Amino acid sequence: MNGKLACGKTILTGNKAAAYGFALAELDVFGGYPITPSTEITEEMALLTSRGVISTTYRNTDSELASMALGIGVATAGGRYGTATSSQGLALMFELLHWATTAELPLVIVNTNRSLGAPWSIHPDQTDSLLFRDLFMPQIYC
């Protein structure tokens, strides 16, 4: 849902707000692999970069693991990097996320919480992000 209120303020979905936050952060690279319910963030970043609204380099990776590997490379080289994921995608990043946090690399990951329930679940909960609660990274819930 997006729209203008009479007072001039704009209503955004959480995903659009996250994408605009990435845009305002002036990332060097955004890498993402679309996974529900965070797909809208990746789509919006692709749209903003393809239209030239922002100068961020957009990379559609072949998996969440590749997205995290790209982030490690960008951050190690001193660049600003962001990605978005959810649920099984965050779980796939597990090994490299440990490496990135231990190296204290500056990465921003928007995790749109979704259950890790088997075989598939689209219900919202925090089982995906709570797997990482003891890593050296702050988690902010909105």
CSV table of N, CA and C in Angstrom, one decimal:
chain,number,residue,atom,x,y,z
A,1,MET,N,0.8,-1.2,0.0
A,1,MET,CA,0.0,0.0,0.0
A,1,MET,C,0.9,1.2,0.0
A,2,ASN,N,0.7,2.1,-1.0
A,2,ASN,CA,1.4,3.3,-1.1
A,2,ASN,C,0.4,4.4,-1.4
A,3,GLY,N,0.6,5.6,-0.8
A,3,GLY,CA,-0.4,6.6,-1.1
A,3,GLY,C,0.0,7.9,-0.3
A,4,LYS,N,-0.6,9.0,-0.7
A,4,LYS,CA,-0.4,10.3,-0.1
A,4,LYS,C,-1.6,10.6,0.8
A,5,LEU,N,-1.3,11.1,2.0
A,5,LEU,CA,-2.3,11.6,2.9
A,5,LEU,C,-2.5,13.1,2.6
A,6,ALA,N,-3.6,13.6,3.1
A,6,ALA,CA,-4.0,15.0,2.9
A,6,ALA,C,-2.9,15.9,3.5
A,7,CYS,N,-2.2,15.5,4.6
A,7,CYS,CA,-1.2,16.3,5.2
A,7,CYS,C,0.1,16.3,4.5
A,8,GLY,N,0.2,15.5,3.4
A,8,GLY,CA,1.4,15.5,2.5
A,8,GLY,C,2.4,14.4,2.9
A,9,LYS,N,2.0,13.6,3.9
A,9,LYS,CA,2.9,12.4,4.2
A,9,LYS,C,2.5,11.2,3.3
A,10,THR,N,3.5,10.4,3.1
A,10,THR,CA,3.3,9.2,2.2
A,10,THR,C,3.2,7.9,3.1
A,11,ILE,N,2.3,7.1,2.7
A,11,ILE,CA,2.1,5.8,3.3
A,11,ILE,C,2.9,4.8,2.5
A,12,LEU,N,3.8,4.0,3.2
A,12,LEU,CA,4.6,3.0,2.5
A,12,LEU,C,4.4,1.6,3.2
A,13,THR,N,4.6,0.6,2.5
A,13,THR,CA,4.7,-0.8,3.1
A,13,THR,C,6.1,-0.8,3.8
A,14,GLY,N,6.2,-1.8,4.7
A,14,GLY,CA,7.5,-1.9,5.4
A,14,GLY,C,8.6,-2.2,4.4
A,15,ASN,N,8.3,-3.0,3.3
A,15,ASN,CA,9.3,-3.4,2.3
A,15,ASN,C,9.8,-2.2,1.5
A,16,LYS,N,8.8,-1.3,1.1
A,16,LYS,CA,9.2,-0.1,0.4
A,16,LYS,C,10.0,0.8,1.2
A,17,ALA,N,9.6,0.9,2.5
A,17,ALA,CA,10.4,1.8,3.4
A,17,ALA,C,11.8,1.3,3.6
A,18,ALA,N,12.0,0.0,3.6
A,18,ALA,CA,13.3,-0.6,3.7
A,18,ALA,C,14.1,-0.3,2.4
A,19,ALA,N,13.5,-0.4,1.3
A,19,ALA,CA,14.2,-0.1,0.0
A,19,ALA,C,14.5,1.4,-0.1
A,20,TYR,N,13.7,2.2,0.4
A,20,TYR,CA,14.0,3.7,0.4
A,20,TYR,C,15.1,4.0,1.4
A,21,GLY,N,15.1,3.2,2.5
A,21,GLY,CA,16.2,3.4,3.4
A,21,GLY,C,17.6,3.0,2.8
A,22,PHE,N,17.6,1.9,2.0
A,22,PHE,CA,18.8,1.5,1.3
A,22,PHE,C,19.2,2.6,0.3
A,23,ALA,N,18.2,3.2,-0.4
A,23,ALA,CA,18.4,4.2,-1.4
A,23,ALA,C,19.1,5.5,-0.7
A,24,LEU,N,18.5,5.8,0.4
A,24,LEU,CA,19.0,7.0,1.2
A,24,LEU,C,20.4,6.8,1.7
A,25,ALA,N,20.8,5.5,2.0
A,25,ALA,CA,22.1,5.2,2.5
A,25,ALA,C,23.2,5.2,1.5
A,26,GLU,N,22.8,5.4,0.2
A,26,GLU,CA,23.7,5.6,-0.9
A,26,GLU,C,24.7,4.4,-0.9
A,27,LEU,N,24.1,3.2,-0.9
A,27,LEU,CA,24.9,2.0,-1.0
A,27,LEU,C,25.8,2.0,-2.3
A,28,ASP,N,27.0,1.3,-2.2
A,28,ASP,CA,27.8,1.1,-3.4
A,28,ASP,C,27.2,-0.1,-4.2
A,29,VAL,N,26.7,-1.1,-3.5
A,29,VAL,CA,26.2,-2.3,-4.1
A,29,VAL,C,25.0,-2.8,-3.3
A,30,PHE,N,23.9,-3.2,-4.0
A,30,PHE,CA,22.8,-4.0,-3.4
A,30,PHE,C,22.8,-5.3,-4.1
A,31,GLY,N,22.8,-6.4,-3.4
A,31,GLY,CA,22.7,-7.7,-4.0
A,31,GLY,C,21.6,-8.4,-3.3
A,32,GLY,N,20.8,-9.1,-4.1
A,32,GLY,CA,19.7,-9.8,-3.6
A,32,GLY,C,19.2,-10.9,-4.4
A,33,TYR,N,18.5,-11.8,-3.8
A,33,TYR,CA,17.9,-13.0,-4.4
A,33,TYR,C,16.4,-12.9,-3.9
A,34,PRO,N,15.4,-12.8,-4.7
A,34,PRO,CA,14.1,-12.6,-4.2
A,34,PRO,C,13.5,-13.8,-3.5
A,35,ILE,N,13.0,-13.6,-2.3
A,35,ILE,CA,12.4,-14.7,-1.5
A,35,ILE,C,11.2,-14.0,-0.7
A,36,THR,N,10.1,-14.6,-0.8
A,36,THR,CA,8.9,-14.1,-0.1
A,36,THR,C,9.1,-14.1,1.4
A,37,PRO,N,8.7,-13.1,2.1
A,37,PRO,CA,8.0,-11.9,1.8
A,37,PRO,C,8.9,-10.7,1.5
A,38,SER,N,10.2,-10.8,1.3
A,38,SER,CA,11.1,-9.7,1.1
A,38,SER,C,11.3,-9.3,-0.4
A,39,THR,N,10.6,-10.0,-1.3
A,39,THR,CA,10.8,-9.8,-2.7
A,39,THR,C,10.6,-8.4,-3.1
A,40,GLU,N,9.7,-7.7,-2.5
A,40,GLU,CA,9.4,-6.3,-2.9
A,40,GLU,C,10.6,-5.4,-2.7
A,41,ILE,N,11.4,-5.7,-1.7
A,41,ILE,CA,12.6,-4.8,-1.5
A,41,ILE,C,13.6,-5.0,-2.7
A,42,THR,N,13.8,-6.2,-3.0
A,42,THR,CA,14.7,-6.5,-4.2
A,42,THR,C,14.2,-5.9,-5.5
A,43,GLU,N,12.9,-6.0,-5.7
A,43,GLU,CA,12.2,-5.5,-6.9
A,43,GLU,C,12.3,-3.9,-6.9
A,44,GLU,N,12.1,-3.3,-5.8
A,44,GLU,CA,12.2,-1.8,-5.7
A,44,GLU,C,13.6,-1.3,-5.9
A,45,MET,N,14.6,-2.0,-5.4
A,45,MET,CA,16.0,-1.7,-5.6
A,45,MET,C,16.4,-1.8,-7.1
A,46,ALA,N,15.9,-2.9,-7.7
A,46,ALA,CA,16.1,-3.1,-9.2
A,46,ALA,C,15.5,-2.0,-10.0
A,47,LEU,N,14.3,-1.5,-9.6
A,47,LEU,CA,13.6,-0.5,-10.3
A,47,LEU,C,14.3,0.9,-10.1
A,48,LEU,N,14.7,1.2,-8.9
A,48,LEU,CA,15.4,2.5,-8.6
A,48,LEU,C,16.8,2.6,-9.3
A,49,THR,N,17.5,1.4,-9.4
A,49,THR,CA,18.8,1.5,-10.1
A,49,THR,C,18.6,1.5,-11.6
A,50,SER,N,17.7,0.7,-12.1
A,50,SER,CA,17.5,0.7,-13.6
A,50,SER,C,17.0,2.0,-14.2
A,51,ARG,N,16.2,2.7,-13.4
A,51,ARG,CA,15.7,4.1,-13.8
A,51,ARG,C,16.7,5.2,-13.5
A,52,GLY,N,17.9,4.8,-12.9
A,52,GLY,CA,18.9,5.9,-12.6
A,52,GLY,C,18.5,6.8,-11.5
A,53,VAL,N,17.5,6.4,-10.7
A,53,VAL,CA,17.2,7.2,-9.5
A,53,VAL,C,18.3,7.3,-8.5
A,54,ILE,N,19.0,6.1,-8.3
A,54,ILE,CA,20.1,6.0,-7.4
A,54,ILE,C,21.3,5.5,-8.2
A,55,SER,N,22.5,5.7,-7.7
A,55,SER,CA,23.7,5.3,-8.4
A,55,SER,C,24.2,4.0,-7.8
A,56,THR,N,23.5,3.3,-7.0
A,56,THR,CA,23.9,2.0,-6.5
A,56,THR,C,24.0,1.0,-7.6
A,57,THR,N,25.0,0.1,-7.5
A,57,THR,CA,25.1,-1.0,-8.4
A,57,THR,C,24.2,-2.1,-7.9
A,58,TYR,N,23.3,-2.6,-8.8
A,58,TYR,CA,22.4,-3.7,-8.4
A,58,TYR,C,22.9,-5.0,-9.0
A,59,ARG,N,22.9,-6.0,-8.1
A,59,ARG,CA,23.3,-7.4,-8.6
A,59,ARG,C,22.2,-8.4,-8.1
A,60,ASN,N,21.6,-9.0,-9.1
A,60,ASN,CA,20.7,-10.1,-8.8
A,60,ASN,C,21.5,-11.4,-8.7
A,61,THR,N,21.7,-11.9,-7.4
A,61,THR,CA,22.5,-13.0,-7.2
A,61,THR,C,21.8,-14.3,-7.5
A,62,ASP,N,22.5,-15.4,-7.6
A,62,ASP,CA,21.9,-16.7,-7.9
A,62,ASP,C,21.4,-17.4,-6.6
A,63,SER,N,21.7,-16.9,-5.4
A,63,SER,CA,21.2,-17.5,-4.2
A,63,SER,C,21.5,-16.5,-3.1
A,64,GLU,N,21.0,-16.7,-1.9
A,64,GLU,CA,21.3,-15.9,-0.7
A,64,GLU,C,22.7,-16.1,-0.3
A,65,LEU,N,23.2,-17.3,-0.5
A,65,LEU,CA,24.6,-17.5,-0.1
A,65,LEU,C,25.5,-16.6,-1.0
A,66,ALA,N,25.2,-16.6,-2.3
A,66,ALA,CA,26.0,-15.7,-3.2
A,66,ALA,C,25.8,-14.2,-2.8
A,67,SER,N,24.7,-13.9,-2.4
A,67,SER,CA,24.4,-12.5,-1.9
A,67,SER,C,25.3,-12.1,-0.7
A,68,MET,N,25.4,-13.0,0.2
A,68,MET,CA,26.3,-12.8,1.4
A,68,MET,C,27.7,-12.8,1.0
A,69,ALA,N,28.1,-13.6,0.1
A,69,ALA,CA,29.5,-13.7,-0.4
A,69,ALA,C,29.9,-12.3,-1.1
A,70,LEU,N,28.9,-11.8,-1.9
A,70,LEU,CA,29.1,-10.5,-2.6
A,70,LEU,C,29.3,-9.4,-1.5
A,71,GLY,N,28.4,-9.5,-0.5
A,71,GLY,CA,28.5,-8.5,0.6
A,71,GLY,C,29.8,-8.5,1.3
A,72,ILE,N,30.4,-9.7,1.6
A,72,ILE,CA,31.7,-9.8,2.2
A,72,ILE,C,32.7,-9.2,1.3
A,73,GLY,N,32.7,-9.4,0.1
A,73,GLY,CA,33.7,-8.8,-0.9
A,73,GLY,C,33.6,-7.3,-0.9
A,74,VAL,N,32.4,-6.8,-1.0
A,74,VAL,CA,32.2,-5.3,-1.1
A,74,VAL,C,32.6,-4.7,0.2
A,75,ALA,N,32.2,-5.2,1.4
A,75,ALA,CA,32.5,-4.6,2.7
A,75,ALA,C,34.0,-4.7,2.9
A,76,THR,N,34.6,-5.8,2.6
A,76,THR,CA,36.1,-6.0,2.8
A,76,THR,C,36.9,-5.0,2.0
A,77,ALA,N,36.3,-4.6,0.8
A,77,ALA,CA,37.0,-3.6,-0.1
A,77,ALA,C,36.6,-2.2,0.4
A,78,GLY,N,35.8,-2.0,1.4
A,78,GLY,CA,35.5,-0.7,2.0
A,78,GLY,C,34.2,-0.1,1.4
A,79,GLY,N,33.4,-0.9,0.7
A,79,GLY,CA,32.2,-0.4,0.1
A,79,GLY,C,31.0,-0.6,1.1
A,80,ARG,N,29.9,0.1,0.7
A,80,ARG,CA,28.6,0.0,1.5
A,80,ARG,C,27.8,-1.0,0.8
A,81,TYR,N,27.3,-2.0,1.5
A,81,TYR,CA,26.5,-3.1,0.9
A,81,TYR,C,25.3,-3.4,1.7
A,82,GLY,N,24.2,-3.7,1.0
A,82,GLY,CA,22.9,-4.1,1.6
A,82,GLY,C,22.3,-5.2,0.9
A,83,THR,N,21.5,-6.0,1.6
A,83,THR,CA,20.7,-7.1,1.0
A,83,THR,C,19.4,-7.3,1.8
A,84,ALA,N,18.5,-8.0,1.2
A,84,ALA,CA,17.3,-8.4,1.9
A,84,ALA,C,17.0,-9.8,1.7
A,85,THR,N,16.4,-10.5,2.7
A,85,THR,CA,16.2,-11.9,2.7
A,85,THR,C,15.1,-12.2,3.7
A,86,SER,N,14.8,-13.5,3.8
A,86,SER,CA,13.8,-14.0,4.7
A,86,SER,C,14.0,-15.5,4.9
A,87,SER,N,13.7,-15.9,6.1
A,87,SER,CA,13.5,-17.3,6.4
A,87,SER,C,14.6,-18.3,5.9
A,88,GLN,N,14.3,-19.2,5.0
A,88,GLN,CA,15.2,-20.1,4.5
A,88,GLN,C,16.4,-19.4,3.8
A,89,GLY,N,16.2,-18.2,3.3
A,89,GLY,CA,17.3,-17.5,2.7
A,89,GLY,C,18.3,-17.1,3.7
A,90,LEU,N,17.8,-16.6,4.9
A,90,LEU,CA,18.7,-16.2,6.0
A,90,LEU,C,19.5,-17.5,6.5
A,91,ALA,N,18.8,-18.6,6.6
A,91,ALA,CA,19.4,-19.8,7.0
A,91,ALA,C,20.5,-20.2,6.0
A,92,LEU,N,20.3,-20.0,4.7
A,92,LEU,CA,21.3,-20.4,3.8
A,92,LEU,C,22.6,-19.5,3.9
A,93,MET,N,22.4,-18.3,4.4
A,93,MET,CA,23.5,-17.4,4.7
A,93,MET,C,24.3,-17.7,5.9
A,94,PHE,N,23.9,-18.7,6.7
A,94,PHE,CA,24.4,-19.0,8.0
A,94,PHE,C,25.9,-19.0,8.1
A,95,GLU,N,26.6,-19.8,7.3
A,95,GLU,CA,28.0,-19.9,7.4
A,95,GLU,C,28.7,-18.6,7.1
A,96,LEU,N,28.4,-18.0,6.1
A,96,LEU,CA,29.0,-16.7,5.7
A,96,LEU,C,28.7,-15.6,6.6
A,97,LEU,N,27.5,-15.6,7.2
A,97,LEU,CA,27.1,-14.6,8.1
A,97,LEU,C,27.9,-14.6,9.4
A,98,HIS,N,28.3,-15.8,9.8
A,98,HIS,CA,29.2,-16.0,11.0
A,98,HIS,C,30.5,-15.4,10.6
A,99,TRP,N,31.0,-15.6,9.4
A,99,TRP,CA,32.3,-15.1,9.0
A,99,TRP,C,32.3,-13.6,9.0
A,100,ALA,N,31.2,-13.0,8.4
A,100,ALA,CA,31.1,-11.6,8.2
A,100,ALA,C,31.0,-10.9,9.6
A,101,THR,N,30.3,-11.4,10.5
A,101,THR,CA,30.1,-10.8,11.8
A,101,THR,C,31.4,-10.9,12.7
A,102,THR,N,32.1,-12.0,12.6
A,102,THR,CA,33.3,-12.2,13.3
A,102,THR,C,34.4,-11.2,12.7
A,103,ALA,N,34.4,-11.0,11.4
A,103,ALA,CA,35.3,-10.0,10.8
A,103,ALA,C,34.8,-8.6,11.1
A,104,GLU,N,33.6,-8.4,11.7
A,104,GLU,CA,33.1,-7.1,12.0
A,104,GLU,C,32.9,-6.2,10.7
A,105,LEU,N,32.4,-6.9,9.7
A,105,LEU,CA,32.2,-6.2,8.4
A,105,LEU,C,30.9,-5.4,8.5
A,106,PRO,N,30.9,-4.2,7.9
A,106,PRO,CA,29.7,-3.3,8.0
A,106,PRO,C,28.7,-3.7,6.9
A,107,LEU,N,27.8,-4.6,7.2
A,107,LEU,CA,26.7,-5.0,6.2
A,107,LEU,C,25.4,-4.7,6.8
A,108,VAL,N,24.4,-4.4,5.9
A,108,VAL,CA,23.0,-4.2,6.4
A,108,VAL,C,22.2,-5.3,5.7
A,109,ILE,N,21.5,-6.1,6.5
A,109,ILE,CA,20.6,-7.1,6.0
A,109,ILE,C,19.2,-6.9,6.5
A,110,VAL,N,18.3,-6.7,5.6
A,110,VAL,CA,16.9,-6.6,6.1
A,110,VAL,C,16.3,-8.0,6.0
A,111,ASN,N,15.9,-8.5,7.1
A,111,ASN,CA,15.3,-9.8,7.2
A,111,ASN,C,13.8,-9.6,7.4
A,112,THR,N,13.0,-9.9,6.5
A,112,THR,CA,11.5,-9.9,6.6
A,112,THR,C,11.1,-11.2,7.3
A,113,ASN,N,10.8,-11.2,8.6
A,113,ASN,CA,10.6,-12.4,9.3
A,113,ASN,C,9.6,-13.3,8.7
A,114,ARG,N,9.9,-14.6,8.6
A,114,ARG,CA,9.0,-15.7,8.2
A,114,ARG,C,9.4,-17.0,8.9
A,115,SER,N,8.4,-17.8,9.2
A,115,SER,CA,8.7,-19.0,9.9
A,115,SER,C,9.6,-19.9,9.1
A,116,LEU,N,10.5,-20.7,9.8
A,116,LEU,CA,11.3,-21.7,9.2
A,116,LEU,C,10.6,-23.1,9.2
A,117,GLY,N,9.3,-23.1,9.5
A,117,GLY,CA,8.6,-24.4,9.6
A,117,GLY,C,8.7,-25.2,8.3
A,118,ALA,N,8.8,-26.5,8.5
A,118,ALA,CA,8.9,-27.4,7.4
A,118,ALA,C,7.5,-27.9,7.0
A,119,PRO,N,7.2,-28.3,5.7
A,119,PRO,CA,8.2,-28.1,4.6
A,119,PRO,C,8.2,-26.6,4.2
A,120,TRP,N,7.1,-25.9,4.2
A,120,TRP,CA,7.1,-24.5,3.9
A,120,TRP,C,6.1,-23.9,4.7
A,121,SER,N,6.4,-22.7,5.1
A,121,SER,CA,5.5,-21.9,5.9
A,121,SER,C,5.6,-20.4,5.5
A,122,ILE,N,4.4,-19.8,5.5
A,122,ILE,CA,4.4,-18.3,5.2
A,122,ILE,C,4.0,-17.5,6.4
A,123,HIS,N,3.9,-18.2,7.5
A,123,HIS,CA,3.5,-17.5,8.8
A,123,HIS,C,4.6,-16.7,9.4
A,124,PRO,N,4.2,-15.5,9.9
A,124,PRO,CA,5.3,-14.6,10.5
A,124,PRO,C,5.6,-15.1,11.9
A,125,ASP,N,6.9,-15.2,12.1
A,125,ASP,CA,7.4,-15.4,13.5
A,125,ASP,C,8.9,-15.0,13.4
A,126,GLN,N,9.6,-15.2,14.5
A,126,GLN,CA,11.0,-14.8,14.5
A,126,GLN,C,12.0,-16.0,14.6
A,127,THR,N,11.6,-17.2,14.2
A,127,THR,CA,12.5,-18.3,14.3
A,127,THR,C,13.7,-18.2,13.4
A,128,ASP,N,13.5,-17.5,12.3
A,128,ASP,CA,14.7,-17.3,11.4
A,128,ASP,C,15.7,-16.4,12.0
A,129,SER,N,15.3,-15.2,12.5
A,129,SER,CA,16.3,-14.3,13.0
A,129,SER,C,16.9,-14.7,14.4
A,130,LEU,N,16.1,-15.4,15.2
A,130,LEU,CA,16.5,-15.9,16.5
A,130,LEU,C,17.7,-16.9,16.4
A,131,LEU,N,17.8,-17.5,15.3
A,131,LEU,CA,19.0,-18.4,15.1
A,131,LEU,C,20.3,-17.6,15.3
A,132,PHE,N,20.2,-16.4,15.0
A,132,PHE,CA,21.5,-15.5,14.9
A,132,PHE,C,21.5,-14.6,16.1
A,133,ARG,N,20.8,-14.8,17.2
A,133,ARG,CA,20.7,-13.8,18.3
A,133,ARG,C,22.1,-13.7,19.0
A,134,ASP,N,22.9,-14.7,18.9
A,134,ASP,CA,24.2,-14.6,19.7
A,134,ASP,C,25.4,-14.2,18.8
A,135,LEU,N,25.1,-13.8,17.6
A,135,LEU,CA,26.2,-13.2,16.7
A,135,LEU,C,26.5,-11.8,17.1
A,136,PHE,N,27.6,-11.3,16.6
A,136,PHE,CA,28.0,-10.0,17.0
A,136,PHE,C,27.4,-9.0,16.0
A,137,MET,N,26.1,-9.0,16.0
A,137,MET,CA,25.4,-8.0,15.1
A,137,MET,C,24.1,-7.6,15.8
A,138,PRO,N,23.8,-6.3,15.8
A,138,PRO,CA,22.5,-5.8,16.4
A,138,PRO,C,21.3,-6.3,15.5
A,139,GLN,N,20.2,-6.6,16.1
A,139,GLN,CA,19.0,-6.9,15.4
A,139,GLN,C,17.9,-5.9,15.9
A,140,ILE,N,17.3,-5.2,15.0
A,140,ILE,CA,16.3,-4.2,15.3
A,140,ILE,C,15.0,-4.7,14.7
A,141,TYR,N,13.9,-4.8,15.5
A,141,TYR,CA,12.6,-5.3,15.0
A,141,TYR,C,11.7,-4.2,14.9
A,142,CYS,N,11.0,-4.1,13.7
A,142,CYS,CA,10.0,-3.1,13.5
A,142,CYS,C,8.6,-3.7,13.3
